[in-house]
Amino acid sequence: MKIAVGSDHAGVELKKFVLSWLEKHCYDFEDMGPYSAESVDYPDYGHKVAEAVARGDFDQGILMCGTGIGISIAANKVKGVRAANVCNPEYAALARQHNDANVLAFGARFNDDSSAAKILESWFASEFEGGRHQRRVDKIEFCC
Ligand code: RB5
Protein backbone atom coordinates (compact mmCIF):
# COMPACT_ATOMS: atom_id res chain seq x y z
CA MET A 1 0.00 0.00 0.00
CA LYS A 2 1.53 3.31 -1.15
CA ILE A 3 0.35 6.49 0.53
CA ALA A 4 0.81 10.10 -0.64
CA VAL A 5 0.78 12.63 2.20
CA GLY A 6 0.33 16.38 1.98
CA SER A 7 -0.91 19.37 3.94
CA ASP A 8 -0.82 23.13 4.05
CA HIS A 9 1.13 25.18 6.60
CA ALA A 10 -1.57 24.63 9.23
CA GLY A 11 -1.18 20.87 8.88
CA VAL A 12 2.58 20.65 8.56
CA GLU A 13 3.26 19.82 12.23
CA LEU A 14 0.61 17.12 12.41
CA LYS A 15 1.92 15.78 9.09
CA LYS A 16 5.22 15.00 10.82
CA PHE A 17 3.35 12.77 13.26
CA VAL A 18 1.39 11.12 10.43
CA LEU A 19 4.63 10.34 8.58
CA SER A 20 6.16 8.82 11.71
CA TRP A 21 2.99 6.76 12.28
CA LEU A 22 3.12 5.45 8.69
CA GLU A 23 6.80 4.59 9.08
CA LYS A 24 6.17 2.79 12.37
CA HIS A 25 3.42 0.74 10.73
CA CYS A 26 5.59 -0.10 7.70
CA TYR A 27 3.58 1.73 5.06
CA ASP A 28 5.28 2.86 1.87
CA PHE A 29 4.69 6.61 1.75
CA GLU A 30 5.85 9.87 0.24
CA ASP A 31 5.73 13.32 1.82
CA MET A 32 4.48 15.59 -0.98
CA GLY A 33 4.98 18.74 1.06
CA PRO A 34 5.07 21.39 2.19
CA TYR A 35 8.38 21.03 3.99
CA SER A 36 8.24 24.12 6.21
CA ALA A 37 5.62 26.12 8.10
CA GLU A 38 5.74 28.95 5.55
CA SER A 39 2.25 29.95 4.42
CA VAL A 40 1.03 28.06 1.35
CA ASP A 41 -2.29 27.53 -0.43
CA TYR A 42 -4.07 24.30 0.46
CA PRO A 43 -5.44 23.64 -3.09
CA ASP A 44 -1.86 23.25 -4.38
CA TYR A 45 -1.20 20.31 -2.05
CA GLY A 46 -4.75 18.92 -2.20
CA HIS A 47 -4.46 18.73 -5.98
CA LYS A 48 -0.91 17.35 -5.91
CA VAL A 49 -1.83 14.42 -3.66
CA ALA A 50 -5.19 13.79 -5.36
CA GLU A 51 -3.66 13.79 -8.84
CA ALA A 52 -0.98 11.32 -7.71
CA VAL A 53 -3.72 8.99 -6.39
CA ALA A 54 -5.85 9.44 -9.53
CA ARG A 55 -2.85 8.59 -11.76
CA GLY A 56 -2.39 5.36 -9.79
CA ASP A 57 1.02 6.34 -8.45
CA PHE A 58 -0.36 5.86 -4.94
CA ASP A 59 -3.18 3.72 -3.53
CA GLN A 60 -4.40 6.33 -1.09
CA GLY A 61 -3.72 9.87 0.08
CA ILE A 62 -3.72 11.63 3.43
CA LEU A 63 -4.27 15.39 3.64
CA MET A 64 -4.34 17.91 6.47
CA CYS A 65 -5.13 21.60 6.65
CA GLY A 66 -6.51 23.63 9.56
CA THR A 67 -9.96 22.10 9.33
CA GLY A 68 -9.53 19.49 6.60
CA ILE A 69 -12.29 21.29 4.74
CA GLY A 70 -10.44 23.30 2.11
CA ILE A 71 -7.94 20.62 1.25
CA SER A 72 -10.64 17.93 0.91
CA ILE A 73 -12.77 20.18 -1.31
CA ALA A 74 -9.73 20.74 -3.54
CA ALA A 75 -8.89 17.02 -3.66
CA ASN A 76 -12.47 16.16 -4.62
CA LYS A 77 -12.15 18.24 -7.80
CA VAL A 78 -9.84 15.54 -9.19
CA LYS A 79 -11.74 12.84 -11.11
CA GLY A 80 -11.63 9.47 -9.40
CA VAL A 81 -10.76 10.90 -6.01
CA ARG A 82 -13.10 10.48 -3.07
CA ALA A 83 -11.67 12.54 -0.25
CA ALA A 84 -13.41 12.31 3.12
CA ASN A 85 -12.93 15.01 5.72
CA VAL A 86 -13.03 12.96 8.87
CA CYS A 87 -13.51 14.19 12.43
CA ASN A 88 -13.31 10.97 14.45
CA PRO A 89 -12.42 7.24 14.09
CA GLU A 90 -16.03 6.29 13.34
CA TYR A 91 -16.12 8.67 10.37
CA ALA A 92 -12.82 7.20 9.17
CA ALA A 93 -14.22 3.66 9.26
CA LEU A 94 -17.45 4.63 7.50
CA ALA A 95 -15.62 6.63 4.85
CA ARG A 96 -13.74 3.44 3.89
CA GLN A 97 -16.63 0.98 4.42
CA HIS A 98 -19.43 2.89 2.66
CA ASN A 99 -17.74 5.48 0.43
CA ASP A 100 -14.57 3.69 -0.63
CA ALA A 101 -12.82 6.96 0.17
CA ASN A 102 -9.31 6.95 -1.24
CA VAL A 103 -8.12 10.15 0.41
CA LEU A 104 -8.33 10.75 4.15
CA ALA A 105 -8.48 14.40 5.21
CA PHE A 106 -8.58 15.83 8.70
CA GLY A 107 -8.15 19.08 10.53
CA ALA A 108 -4.88 19.85 12.30
CA ARG A 109 -6.55 22.48 14.47
CA PHE A 110 -8.92 19.87 15.89
CA ASN A 111 -6.63 16.88 16.28
CA ASP A 112 -3.53 16.13 18.31
CA ASP A 113 -1.17 13.19 17.76
CA SER A 114 -3.34 10.91 19.87
CA SER A 115 -6.62 11.56 18.06
CA ALA A 116 -4.84 11.47 14.68
CA ALA A 117 -3.44 8.03 15.55
CA LYS A 118 -6.95 6.77 16.36
CA ILE A 119 -8.25 8.10 13.03
CA LEU A 120 -5.36 6.47 11.14
CA GLU A 121 -5.84 3.12 12.92
CA SER A 122 -9.53 3.12 12.09
CA TRP A 123 -8.99 4.17 8.46
CA PHE A 124 -6.42 1.46 7.74
CA ALA A 125 -8.37 -1.24 9.61
CA SER A 126 -11.49 -0.64 7.51
CA GLU A 127 -12.30 -2.09 4.09
CA PHE A 128 -14.87 -1.06 1.48
CA GLU A 129 -17.98 -3.23 1.87
CA GLY A 130 -19.07 -3.12 -1.79
CA GLY A 131 -22.62 -4.35 -2.54
CA ARG A 132 -25.18 -1.52 -2.42
CA HIS A 133 -22.38 0.90 -1.58
CA GLN A 134 -20.64 0.13 -4.88
CA ARG A 135 -23.72 1.25 -6.83
CA ARG A 136 -23.79 4.53 -4.92
CA VAL A 137 -20.08 5.13 -5.27
CA ASP A 138 -20.37 4.47 -9.03
CA LYS A 139 -23.07 7.17 -9.26
CA ILE A 140 -20.81 9.80 -7.72
CA GLU A 141 -18.87 10.30 -10.95
CA PHE A 142 -22.01 10.86 -13.04
CA CYS A 143 -23.73 14.16 -12.61
CA CYS A 144 -24.76 16.86 -15.06
C1 RB5 B 1 -5.34 28.32 6.52
O1 RB5 B 1 -5.32 29.40 7.35
C2 RB5 B 1 -6.70 27.62 6.60
O2 RB5 B 1 -7.67 28.39 5.96
C3 RB5 B 1 -6.61 26.23 6.04
O3 RB5 B 1 -5.65 25.51 6.74
C4 RB5 B 1 -7.86 25.39 6.07
O4 RB5 B 1 -8.41 25.33 7.34
C5 RB5 B 1 -8.85 25.67 5.02
O5 RB5 B 1 -9.85 24.97 4.86
Coordinates of N, CA and C and ligand atoms in Angstrom, one line a residue:
M1 N 0.9 -1.2 0.0 CA 0.0 0.0 0.0 C 0.9 1.2 0.0
K2 N 0.7 2.1 -1.0 CA 1.5 3.3 -1.1 C 0.7 4.5 -0.8
I3 N 1.1 5.4 0.0 CA 0.4 6.5 0.5 C 1.1 7.8 0.2
A4 N 0.3 8.7 -0.4 CA 0.8 10.1 -0.6 C 0.3 11.0 0.5
V5 N 1.2 11.8 1.0 CA 0.8 12.6 2.2 C 1.1 14.1 1.9
G6 N 0.1 15.0 2.2 CA 0.3 16.4 2.0 C -0.5 17.2 3.0
S7 N -0.2 18.5 3.0 CA -0.9 19.4 3.9 C -0.8 20.8 3.4
D8 N -1.2 21.7 4.2 CA -0.8 23.1 4.0 C 0.0 23.5 5.3
H9 N 0.3 24.8 5.5 CA 1.1 25.2 6.6 C 0.5 24.8 7.9
A10 N -0.9 24.9 8.0 CA -1.6 24.6 9.2 C -1.5 23.1 9.6
G11 N -1.2 22.3 8.6 CA -1.2 20.9 8.9 C 0.2 20.3 8.9
V12 N 1.2 21.2 8.8 CA 2.6 20.7 8.6 C 3.1 20.0 9.8
E13 N 2.8 20.4 11.0 CA 3.3 19.8 12.2 C 2.6 18.5 12.4
L14 N 1.3 18.4 12.2 CA 0.6 17.1 12.4 C 1.1 16.1 11.3
K15 N 1.4 16.7 10.2 CA 1.9 15.8 9.1 C 3.2 15.0 9.5
K16 N 4.0 15.7 10.3 CA 5.2 15.0 10.8 C 4.8 13.8 11.6
F17 N 3.8 13.9 12.5 CA 3.3 12.8 13.3 C 2.8 11.7 12.3
V18 N 2.0 12.1 11.4 CA 1.4 11.1 10.4 C 2.5 10.3 9.7
L19 N 3.5 11.0 9.3 CA 4.6 10.3 8.6 C 5.3 9.3 9.5
S20 N 5.5 9.7 10.8 CA 6.2 8.8 11.7 C 5.2 7.6 12.0
W21 N 4.0 7.9 12.0 CA 3.0 6.8 12.3 C 3.0 5.8 11.1
L22 N 3.1 6.3 9.9 CA 3.1 5.5 8.7 C 4.4 4.6 8.7
E23 N 5.5 5.3 9.1 CA 6.8 4.6 9.1 C 6.8 3.5 10.1
K24 N 6.3 3.8 11.3 CA 6.2 2.8 12.4 C 5.3 1.6 11.9
H25 N 4.3 1.8 11.1 CA 3.4 0.7 10.7 C 3.8 0.2 9.4
C26 N 5.0 0.5 8.9 CA 5.6 -0.1 7.7 C 4.8 0.2 6.4
Y27 N 4.2 1.4 6.3 CA 3.6 1.7 5.1 C 4.6 2.4 4.2
D28 N 4.5 2.2 2.9 CA 5.3 2.9 1.9 C 4.6 4.2 1.6
F29 N 5.3 5.3 1.9 CA 4.7 6.6 1.7 C 5.6 7.6 1.2
E30 N 5.0 8.7 0.7 CA 5.8 9.9 0.2 C 5.3 11.2 0.8
D31 N 6.1 12.0 1.3 CA 5.7 13.3 1.8 C 5.8 14.3 0.6
M32 N 4.6 14.7 0.2 CA 4.5 15.6 -1.0 C 4.5 17.1 -0.6
G33 N 4.8 17.4 0.6 CA 5.0 18.7 1.1 C 3.7 19.3 1.7
P34 N 3.9 20.5 2.2 CA 5.1 21.4 2.2 C 6.1 20.9 3.2
Y35 N 7.3 21.5 3.1 CA 8.4 21.0 4.0 C 8.8 22.1 5.0
S36 N 8.0 23.1 5.2 CA 8.2 24.1 6.2 C 6.9 24.7 6.6
A37 N 6.9 25.5 7.6 CA 5.6 26.1 8.1 C 5.3 27.4 7.4
E38 N 6.0 27.7 6.3 CA 5.7 29.0 5.5 C 4.3 28.9 4.9
S39 N 3.6 30.0 4.9 CA 2.3 29.9 4.4 C 2.2 29.5 3.0
V40 N 1.3 28.6 2.7 CA 1.0 28.1 1.3 C -0.5 28.0 1.1
D41 N -0.9 27.6 -0.1 CA -2.3 27.5 -0.4 C -2.7 26.1 -0.5
Y42 N -3.7 25.7 0.3 CA -4.1 24.3 0.5 C -4.5 23.6 -0.9
P43 N -5.1 24.4 -1.9 CA -5.4 23.6 -3.1 C -4.2 23.1 -3.8
D44 N -3.1 23.7 -3.7 CA -1.9 23.2 -4.4 C -1.5 21.8 -3.9
Y45 N -1.6 21.6 -2.6 CA -1.2 20.3 -2.1 C -2.4 19.3 -2.1
G46 N -3.6 19.8 -2.0 CA -4.7 18.9 -2.2 C -4.8 18.3 -3.6
H47 N -4.5 19.2 -4.6 CA -4.5 18.7 -6.0 C -3.3 17.8 -6.2
K48 N -2.1 18.1 -5.7 CA -0.9 17.3 -5.9 C -1.1 15.9 -5.4
V49 N -1.6 15.8 -4.2 CA -1.8 14.4 -3.7 C -2.9 13.7 -4.4
A50 N -4.0 14.4 -4.7 CA -5.2 13.8 -5.4 C -4.8 13.3 -6.8
E51 N -4.1 14.2 -7.5 CA -3.7 13.8 -8.8 C -2.7 12.6 -8.8
A52 N -1.9 12.5 -7.8 CA -1.0 11.3 -7.7 C -1.8 10.0 -7.4
V53 N -2.8 10.2 -6.6 CA -3.7 9.0 -6.4 C -4.5 8.7 -7.7
A54 N -5.0 9.7 -8.3 CA -5.9 9.4 -9.5 C -5.0 8.8 -10.6
R55 N -3.7 9.2 -10.7 CA -2.8 8.6 -11.8 C -2.5 7.1 -11.5
G56 N -2.7 6.7 -10.2 CA -2.4 5.4 -9.8 C -1.0 5.2 -9.2
D57 N -0.3 6.4 -9.0 CA 1.0 6.3 -8.5 C 1.0 5.9 -7.0
F58 N -0.2 6.2 -6.4 CA -0.4 5.9 -4.9 C -1.7 5.2 -4.8
D59 N -1.9 4.4 -3.8 CA -3.2 3.7 -3.5 C -4.1 4.7 -2.8
Q60 N -3.6 5.4 -1.9 CA -4.4 6.3 -1.1 C -3.6 7.6 -0.8
G61 N -4.4 8.6 -0.3 CA -3.7 9.9 0.1 C -4.2 10.3 1.5
I62 N -3.4 11.1 2.1 CA -3.7 11.6 3.4 C -3.4 13.1 3.3
L63 N -4.4 13.9 3.7 CA -4.3 15.4 3.6 C -4.7 16.1 4.9
M64 N -4.0 17.1 5.3 CA -4.3 17.9 6.5 C -4.2 19.4 6.1
C65 N -5.3 20.1 6.6 CA -5.1 21.6 6.7 C -5.7 22.0 8.0
G66 N -6.0 23.2 8.2 CA -6.5 23.6 9.6 C -7.7 22.9 10.0
T67 N -8.7 22.8 9.0 CA -10.0 22.1 9.3 C -10.1 20.8 8.6
G68 N -9.3 20.6 7.5 CA -9.5 19.5 6.6 C -10.5 19.8 5.5
I69 N -11.2 21.0 5.7 CA -12.3 21.3 4.7 C -11.7 21.7 3.4
G70 N -10.9 22.8 3.4 CA -10.4 23.3 2.1 C -9.7 22.3 1.3
I71 N -8.8 21.6 2.0 CA -7.9 20.6 1.2 C -8.7 19.4 0.7
S72 N -9.8 19.0 1.4 CA -10.6 17.9 0.9 C -11.5 18.4 -0.3
I73 N -12.0 19.6 -0.2 CA -12.8 20.2 -1.3 C -11.9 20.2 -2.6
A74 N -10.7 20.7 -2.4 CA -9.7 20.7 -3.5 C -9.5 19.3 -4.1
A75 N -9.2 18.4 -3.2 CA -8.9 17.0 -3.7 C -10.1 16.4 -4.4
N76 N -11.3 16.7 -4.0 CA -12.5 16.2 -4.6 C -12.8 16.7 -6.0
K77 N -12.0 17.7 -6.4 CA -12.2 18.2 -7.8 C -11.4 17.3 -8.8
V78 N -10.6 16.4 -8.3 CA -9.8 15.5 -9.2 C -10.7 14.3 -9.4
K79 N -10.9 14.0 -10.7 CA -11.7 12.8 -11.1 C -11.2 11.5 -10.5
G80 N -12.0 10.8 -9.9 CA -11.6 9.5 -9.4 C -11.2 9.5 -7.9
V81 N -11.2 10.8 -7.4 CA -10.8 10.9 -6.0 C -12.0 11.1 -5.2
R82 N -12.0 10.3 -4.1 CA -13.1 10.5 -3.1 C -12.4 10.8 -1.7
A83 N -12.3 12.1 -1.5 CA -11.7 12.5 -0.2 C -12.7 12.7 0.8
A84 N -12.5 12.2 2.0 CA -13.4 12.3 3.1 C -12.7 13.1 4.2
N85 N -13.4 14.2 4.6 CA -12.9 15.0 5.7 C -13.5 14.4 7.0
V86 N -12.6 13.8 7.8 CA -13.0 13.0 8.9 C -12.8 13.6 10.2
C87 N -13.7 13.5 11.1 CA -13.5 14.2 12.4 C -13.4 13.2 13.6
N88 N -13.5 11.9 13.4 CA -13.3 11.0 14.5 C -13.1 9.6 13.8
P89 N -12.7 8.6 14.6 CA -12.4 7.2 14.1 C -13.6 6.6 13.4
E90 N -14.8 6.9 13.9 CA -16.0 6.3 13.3 C -16.2 6.8 11.9
Y91 N -16.0 8.1 11.7 CA -16.1 8.7 10.4 C -15.1 8.0 9.4
A92 N -13.9 7.8 10.0 CA -12.8 7.2 9.2 C -13.2 5.8 8.7
A93 N -13.8 5.0 9.6 CA -14.2 3.7 9.3 C -15.3 3.7 8.2
L94 N -16.3 4.6 8.4 CA -17.4 4.6 7.5 C -17.0 5.2 6.1
A95 N -16.1 6.1 6.1 CA -15.6 6.6 4.8 C -15.0 5.5 4.0
R96 N -14.3 4.6 4.6 CA -13.7 3.4 3.9 C -14.9 2.4 3.6
Q97 N -15.7 2.1 4.6 CA -16.6 1.0 4.4 C -17.7 1.3 3.4
H98 N -18.3 2.5 3.5 CA -19.4 2.9 2.7 C -19.1 3.7 1.4
N99 N -18.0 4.5 1.5 CA -17.7 5.5 0.4 C -16.5 5.1 -0.4
D100 N -15.8 4.1 0.0 CA -14.6 3.7 -0.6 C -13.7 4.9 -0.8
A101 N -13.6 5.7 0.2 CA -12.8 7.0 0.2 C -11.4 6.6 -0.1
N102 N -10.7 7.3 -1.0 CA -9.3 6.9 -1.2 C -8.4 8.1 -0.8
V103 N -8.9 9.1 -0.2 CA -8.1 10.2 0.4 C -8.7 10.5 1.8
L104 N -7.9 10.4 2.8 CA -8.3 10.8 4.2 C -7.9 12.2 4.4
A105 N -8.8 13.0 4.8 CA -8.5 14.4 5.2 C -8.9 14.6 6.6
F106 N -8.1 15.4 7.4 CA -8.6 15.8 8.7 C -7.9 17.1 9.1
G107 N -8.5 17.7 10.1 CA -8.2 19.1 10.5 C -7.1 19.1 11.6
A108 N -6.0 19.8 11.3 CA -4.9 19.8 12.3 C -5.2 20.7 13.5
R109 N -6.2 21.6 13.3 CA -6.6 22.5 14.5 C -7.5 21.7 15.4
F110 N -8.0 20.6 15.1 CA -8.9 19.9 15.9 C -8.4 18.5 16.3
N111 N -7.2 18.2 15.9 CA -6.6 16.9 16.3 C -5.2 17.0 16.8
D112 N -4.9 16.2 17.9 CA -3.5 16.1 18.3 C -3.0 14.8 17.8
D113 N -1.8 14.4 18.2 CA -1.2 13.2 17.8 C -2.0 12.0 18.2
S114 N -2.6 12.0 19.4 CA -3.3 10.9 19.9 C -4.6 10.7 19.1
S115 N -5.4 11.7 18.8 CA -6.6 11.6 18.1 C -6.3 11.2 16.6
A116 N -5.2 11.8 16.1 CA -4.8 11.5 14.7 C -4.5 10.0 14.6
A117 N -3.8 9.5 15.6 CA -3.4 8.0 15.5 C -4.7 7.2 15.5
K118 N -5.7 7.5 16.3 CA -7.0 6.8 16.4 C -7.7 6.8 15.0
I119 N -7.6 8.0 14.4 CA -8.2 8.1 13.0 C -7.5 7.2 12.0
L120 N -6.2 7.3 12.1 CA -5.4 6.5 11.1 C -5.6 5.0 11.4
E121 N -5.6 4.5 12.6 CA -5.8 3.1 12.9 C -7.2 2.7 12.3
S122 N -8.2 3.5 12.6 CA -9.5 3.1 12.1 C -9.6 3.1 10.6
W123 N -9.0 4.1 9.9 CA -9.0 4.2 8.5 C -8.3 2.9 7.9
F124 N -7.2 2.6 8.3 CA -6.4 1.5 7.7 C -7.0 0.1 8.1
A125 N -7.8 0.0 9.2 CA -8.4 -1.2 9.6 C -9.7 -1.5 8.9
S126 N -10.2 -0.5 8.1 CA -11.5 -0.6 7.5 C -11.4 -0.9 6.0
E127 N -12.3 -1.7 5.5 CA -12.3 -2.1 4.1 C -13.6 -1.7 3.5
F128 N -13.6 -1.4 2.2 CA -14.9 -1.1 1.5 C -15.8 -2.3 1.5
E129 N -17.1 -2.1 1.8 CA -18.0 -3.2 1.9 C -18.6 -3.6 0.6
G130 N -18.5 -2.8 -0.5 CA -19.1 -3.1 -1.8 C -20.6 -3.2 -1.7
G131 N -21.2 -4.1 -2.5 CA -22.6 -4.4 -2.5 C -23.4 -3.1 -2.9
R132 N -24.4 -2.7 -2.1 CA -25.2 -1.5 -2.4 C -24.3 -0.3 -2.4
H133 N -23.3 -0.3 -1.6 CA -22.4 0.9 -1.6 C -21.6 1.1 -2.9
Q134 N -21.3 0.0 -3.6 CA -20.6 0.1 -4.9 C -21.5 0.9 -5.9
R135 N -22.8 0.6 -5.9 CA -23.7 1.2 -6.8 C -23.7 2.8 -6.6
R136 N -23.7 3.1 -5.3 CA -23.8 4.5 -4.9 C -22.5 5.2 -5.2
V137 N -21.4 4.5 -5.0 CA -20.1 5.1 -5.3 C -20.0 5.3 -6.8
D138 N -20.4 4.3 -7.6 CA -20.4 4.5 -9.0 C -21.1 5.7 -9.5
K139 N -22.2 6.0 -8.8 CA -23.1 7.2 -9.3 C -22.4 8.5 -9.0
I140 N -21.4 8.5 -8.1 CA -20.8 9.8 -7.7 C -20.2 10.5 -8.9
E141 N -19.6 9.7 -9.8 CA -18.9 10.3 -11.0 C -19.8 10.9 -12.0
F142 N -21.1 10.5 -12.0 CA -22.0 10.9 -13.0 C -23.0 11.9 -12.5
C143 N -22.7 13.1 -12.9 CA -23.7 14.2 -12.6 C -23.7 15.2 -13.8
C144 N -24.8 15.9 -13.9 CA -24.8 16.9 -15.1 C -24.2 18.2 -14.7
Ligands
RB5_1 C1 -5.3 28.3 6.5 O1 -5.3 29.4 7.3 C2 -6.7 27.6 6.6 O2 -7.7 28.4 6.0 C3 -6.6 26.2 6.0 O3 -5.7 25.5 6.7 C4 -7.9 25.4 6.1 O4 -8.4 25.3 7.3 C5 -8.9 25.7 5.0 O5 -9.9 25.0 4.9

